[in-house]
Amino acid sequence: MGFGGISIWQLLIVALIIVLLFGTKKLRGMGGDLGSAIKGFKKAVNEDEKKEEQPKQLDKEDANFNEADTAAAKKEETKSDK
């Protein structure tokens, strides 16, 4: 018994029928197209993850910038109060 009750011989017969119906060139082309699609999908997912990381980094930089502004403003207030 193979996969879910399908033996290896049955799988080979199905594969042979598919090759006879479509031909090796068309199957090779379909495999290449499928590989390209998967590669493009992975690239898009990685780009989305990078885009999500960038705003987080910008938020940290903005927070540091705001802290510096508030510290400078406090210094100016203390100078003007004296």
GROMACS .gro file of N, CA and C in nm:
model
  246
    1MET      N    1   0.084  -0.119   0.000
    1MET     CA    2   0.000   0.000   0.000
    1MET      C    3   0.088   0.125   0.000
    2GLY      N    4   0.051   0.222  -0.077
    2GLY     CA    5   0.125   0.347  -0.087
    2GLY      C    6   0.053   0.459  -0.016
    3PHE      N    7   0.032   0.565  -0.088
    3PHE     CA    8  -0.032   0.684  -0.033
    3PHE      C    9  -0.183   0.668  -0.032
    4GLY      N   10  -0.240   0.651   0.085
    4GLY     CA   11  -0.385   0.642   0.098
    4GLY      C   12  -0.447   0.529   0.017
    5GLY      N   13  -0.379   0.417   0.006
    5GLY     CA   14  -0.433   0.304  -0.067
    5GLY      C   15  -0.396   0.302  -0.214
    6ILE      N   16  -0.314   0.394  -0.259
    6ILE     CA   17  -0.270   0.398  -0.399
    6ILE      C   18  -0.129   0.338  -0.405
    7SER      N   19  -0.112   0.237  -0.486
    7SER     CA   20   0.019   0.173  -0.494
    7SER      C   21   0.110   0.249  -0.589
    8ILE      N   22   0.239   0.216  -0.585
    8ILE     CA   23   0.338   0.283  -0.669
    8ILE      C   24   0.310   0.257  -0.816
    9TRP      N   25   0.258   0.138  -0.849
    9TRP     CA   26   0.228   0.105  -0.989
    9TRP      C   27   0.115   0.191  -1.043
   10GLN      N   28   0.017   0.216  -0.960
   10GLN     CA   29  -0.093   0.302  -1.003
   10GLN      C   30  -0.044   0.445  -1.028
   11LEU      N   31   0.045   0.493  -0.943
   11LEU     CA   32   0.102   0.626  -0.962
   11LEU      C   33   0.184   0.634  -1.090
   12LEU      N   34   0.260   0.530  -1.120
   12LEU     CA   35   0.339   0.527  -1.243
   12LEU      C   36   0.251   0.526  -1.367
   13ILE      N   37   0.142   0.452  -1.361
   13ILE     CA   38   0.049   0.448  -1.475
   13ILE      C   39  -0.014   0.585  -1.498
   14VAL      N   40  -0.055   0.651  -1.391
   14VAL     CA   41  -0.112   0.785  -1.403
   14VAL      C   42  -0.008   0.882  -1.459
   15ALA      N   43   0.116   0.875  -1.411
   15ALA     CA   44   0.222   0.962  -1.461
   15ALA      C   45   0.248   0.937  -1.610
   16LEU      N   46   0.247   0.813  -1.652
   16LEU     CA   47   0.267   0.778  -1.793
   16LEU      C   48   0.155   0.835  -1.880
   17ILE      N   49   0.032   0.824  -1.832
   17ILE     CA   50  -0.082   0.879  -1.908
   17ILE      C   51  -0.071   1.031  -1.920
   18ILE      N   52  -0.030   1.096  -1.814
   18ILE     CA   53  -0.013   1.243  -1.817
   18ILE      C   54   0.095   1.282  -1.917
   19VAL      N   55   0.207   1.210  -1.917
   19VAL     CA   56   0.315   1.239  -2.012
   19VAL      C   57   0.268   1.217  -2.155
   20LEU      N   58   0.190   1.111  -2.178
   20LEU     CA   59   0.140   1.085  -2.313
   20LEU      C   60   0.041   1.193  -2.358
   21LEU      N   61  -0.041   1.241  -2.266
   21LEU     CA   62  -0.140   1.343  -2.302
   21LEU      C   63  -0.076   1.479  -2.331
   22PHE      N   64   0.014   1.522  -2.245
   22PHE     CA   65   0.068   1.657  -2.256
   22PHE      C   66   0.202   1.664  -2.327
   23GLY      N   67   0.281   1.562  -2.320
   23GLY     CA   68   0.414   1.565  -2.380
   23GLY      C   69   0.516   1.624  -2.282
   24THR      N   70   0.641   1.588  -2.302
   24THR     CA   71   0.744   1.631  -2.207
   24THR      C   72   0.774   1.779  -2.218
   25LYS      N   73   0.767   1.837  -2.338
   25LYS     CA   74   0.797   1.979  -2.353
   25LYS      C   75   0.695   2.066  -2.280
   26LYS      N   76   0.569   2.030  -2.295
   26LYS     CA   77   0.465   2.109  -2.229
   26LYS      C   78   0.473   2.092  -2.078
   27LEU      N   79   0.502   1.972  -2.030
   27LEU     CA   80   0.517   1.949  -1.886
   27LEU      C   81   0.637   2.026  -1.830
   28ARG      N   82   0.746   2.030  -1.907
   28ARG     CA   83   0.864   2.103  -1.865
   28ARG      C   84   0.832   2.253  -1.856
   29GLY      N   85   0.758   2.303  -1.954
   29GLY     CA   86   0.717   2.444  -1.952
   29GLY      C   87   0.627   2.476  -1.836
   30MET      N   88   0.533   2.384  -1.808
   30MET     CA   89   0.443   2.405  -1.694
   30MET      C   90   0.520   2.403  -1.562
   31GLY      N   91   0.619   2.316  -1.553
   31GLY     CA   92   0.702   2.310  -1.432
   31GLY      C   93   0.782   2.438  -1.414
   32GLY      N   94   0.836   2.490  -1.525
   32GLY     CA   95   0.910   2.616  -1.518
   32GLY      C   96   0.821   2.732  -1.478
   33ASP      N   97   0.700   2.734  -1.532
   33ASP     CA   98   0.604   2.840  -1.497
   33ASP      C   99   0.566   2.832  -1.350
   34LEU      N  100   0.546   2.711  -1.302
   34LEU     CA  101   0.510   2.692  -1.162
   34LEU      C  102   0.625   2.737  -1.072
   35GLY      N  103   0.748   2.701  -1.109
   35GLY     CA  104   0.864   2.744  -1.032
   35GLY      C  105   0.878   2.894  -1.029
   36SER      N  106   0.856   2.960  -1.143
   36SER     CA  107   0.863   3.106  -1.148
   36SER      C  108   0.756   3.171  -1.062
   37ALA      N  109   0.637   3.113  -1.063
   37ALA     CA  110   0.528   3.167  -0.982
   37ALA      C  111   0.561   3.156  -0.834
   38ILE      N  112   0.616   3.044  -0.793
   38ILE     CA  113   0.652   3.025  -0.652
   38ILE      C  114   0.763   3.122  -0.613
   39LYS      N  115   0.861   3.140  -0.700
   39LYS     CA  116   0.971   3.232  -0.675
   39LYS      C  117   0.920   3.376  -0.660
   40GLY      N  118   0.828   3.415  -0.748
   40GLY     CA  119   0.769   3.548  -0.741
   40GLY      C  120   0.689   3.568  -0.614
   41PHE      N  121   0.617   3.464  -0.572
   41PHE     CA  122   0.539   3.472  -0.448
   41PHE      C  123   0.630   3.492  -0.328
   42LYS      N  124   0.739   3.415  -0.322
   42LYS     CA  125   0.834   3.428  -0.210
   42LYS      C  126   0.895   3.568  -0.208
   43LYS      N  127   0.928   3.620  -0.325
   43LYS     CA  128   0.986   3.754  -0.334
   43LYS      C  129   0.888   3.860  -0.283
   44ALA      N  130   0.761   3.846  -0.321
   44ALA     CA  131   0.659   3.941  -0.277
   44ALA      C  132   0.639   3.935  -0.126
   45VAL      N  133   0.641   3.815  -0.071
   45VAL     CA  134   0.625   3.800   0.074
   45VAL      C  135   0.742   3.865   0.146
   46ASN      N  136   0.864   3.844   0.097
   46ASN     CA  137   0.982   3.904   0.160
   46ASN      C  138   0.978   4.056   0.151
   47GLU      N  139   0.931   4.111   0.039
   47GLU     CA  140   0.921   4.255   0.024
   47GLU      C  141   0.819   4.313   0.121
   48ASP      N  142   0.707   4.242   0.141
   48ASP     CA  143   0.606   4.288   0.235
   48ASP      C  144   0.660   4.288   0.377
   49GLU      N  145   0.739   4.188   0.413
   49GLU     CA  146   0.798   4.183   0.547
   49GLU      C  147   0.896   4.298   0.566
   50LYS      N  148   0.972   4.331   0.462
   50LYS     CA  149   1.065   4.443   0.472
   50LYS      C  150   0.991   4.575   0.486
   51LYS      N  151   0.878   4.590   0.415
   51LYS     CA  152   0.799   4.712   0.425
   51LYS      C  153   0.740   4.727   0.565
   52GLU      N  154   0.704   4.616   0.628
   52GLU     CA  155   0.649   4.622   0.763
   52GLU      C  156   0.757   4.660   0.864
   53GLU      N  157   0.881   4.620   0.840
   53GLU     CA  158   0.989   4.652   0.932
   53GLU      C  159   1.030   4.798   0.922
   54GLN      N  160   1.021   4.858   0.804
   54GLN     CA  161   1.064   4.995   0.785
   54GLN      C  162   0.985   5.094   0.870
   55PRO      N  163   0.852   5.089   0.874
   55PRO     CA  164   0.780   5.185   0.960
   55PRO      C  165   0.817   5.172   1.107
   56LYS      N  166   0.845   5.050   1.153
   56LYS     CA  167   0.885   5.033   1.291
   56LYS      C  168   1.014   5.106   1.318
   57GLN      N  169   1.109   5.097   1.225
   57GLN     CA  170   1.236   5.166   1.241
   57GLN      C  171   1.214   5.316   1.237
   58LEU      N  172   1.127   5.365   1.150
   58LEU     CA  173   1.100   5.507   1.141
   58LEU      C  174   1.033   5.556   1.269
   59ASP      N  175   0.945   5.477   1.327
   59ASP     CA  176   0.879   5.516   1.451
   59ASP      C  177   0.982   5.533   1.563
   60LYS      N  178   1.081   5.444   1.568
   60LYS     CA  179   1.185   5.455   1.670
   60LYS      C  180   1.266   5.582   1.648
   61GLU      N  181   1.298   5.612   1.522
   61GLU     CA  182   1.374   5.733   1.492
   61GLU      C  183   1.292   5.857   1.527
   62ASP      N  184   1.162   5.855   1.499
   62ASP     CA  185   1.075   5.967   1.533
   62ASP      C  186   1.069   5.985   1.683
   63ALA      N  187   1.063   5.874   1.757
   63ALA     CA  188   1.059   5.883   1.902
   63ALA      C  189   1.187   5.946   1.955
   64ASN      N  190   1.301   5.906   1.902
   64ASN     CA  191   1.428   5.966   1.945
   64ASN      C  192   1.432   6.114   1.909
   65PHE      N  193   1.382   6.150   1.792
   65PHE     CA  194   1.379   6.289   1.749
   65PHE      C  195   1.289   6.370   1.840
   66ASN      N  196   1.173   6.317   1.876
   66ASN     CA  197   1.079   6.387   1.964
   66ASN      C  198   1.138   6.404   2.103
   67GLU      N  199   1.210   6.306   2.152
   67GLU     CA  200   1.274   6.318   2.283
   67GLU      C  201   1.379   6.429   2.282
   68ALA      N  202   1.452   6.436   2.173
   68ALA     CA  203   1.552   6.542   2.162
   68ALA      C  204   1.485   6.679   2.156
   69ASP      N  205   1.375   6.691   2.086
   69ASP     CA  206   1.301   6.817   2.077
   69ASP      C  207   1.248   6.859   2.213
   70THR      N  208   1.192   6.764   2.288
   70THR     CA  209   1.136   6.798   2.418
   70THR      C  210   1.247   6.836   2.515
   71ALA      N  211   1.361   6.771   2.505
   71ALA     CA  212   1.474   6.806   2.593
   71ALA      C  213   1.523   6.947   2.559
   72ALA      N  214   1.533   6.980   2.432
   72ALA     CA  215   1.576   7.114   2.391
   72ALA      C  216   1.474   7.218   2.431
   73ALA      N  217   1.347   7.188   2.421
   73ALA     CA  218   1.241   7.281   2.459
   73ALA      C  219   1.244   7.307   2.609
   74LYS      N  220   1.270   7.205   2.688
   74LYS     CA  221   1.278   7.222   2.833
   74LYS      C  222   1.396   7.311   2.871
   75LYS      N  223   1.508   7.294   2.802
   75LYS     CA  224   1.624   7.379   2.827
   75LYS      C  225   1.593   7.524   2.796
   76GLU      N  226   1.522   7.548   2.685
   76GLU     CA  227   1.487   7.684   2.648
   76GLU      C  228   1.390   7.744   2.748
   77GLU      N  229   1.297   7.665   2.800
   77GLU     CA  230   1.202   7.715   2.898
   77GLU      C  231   1.274   7.755   3.026
   78THR      N  232   1.369   7.672   3.068
   78THR     CA  233   1.441   7.704   3.192
   78THR      C  234   1.526   7.829   3.174
   79LYS      N  235   1.583   7.849   3.053
   79LYS     CA  236   1.662   7.968   3.026
   79LYS      C  237   1.572   8.093   3.025
   80SER      N  238   1.453   8.083   2.966
   80SER     CA  239   1.365   8.198   2.957
   80SER      C  240   1.301   8.230   3.093
   81ASP      N  241   1.288   8.132   3.180
   81ASP     CA  242   1.230   8.154   3.313
   81ASP      C  243   1.327   8.230   3.403
   82LYS      N  244   1.457   8.217   3.379
   82LYS     CA  245   1.557   8.281   3.467
   82LYS      C  246   1.571   8.421   3.434
   0.00000   0.00000   0.00000
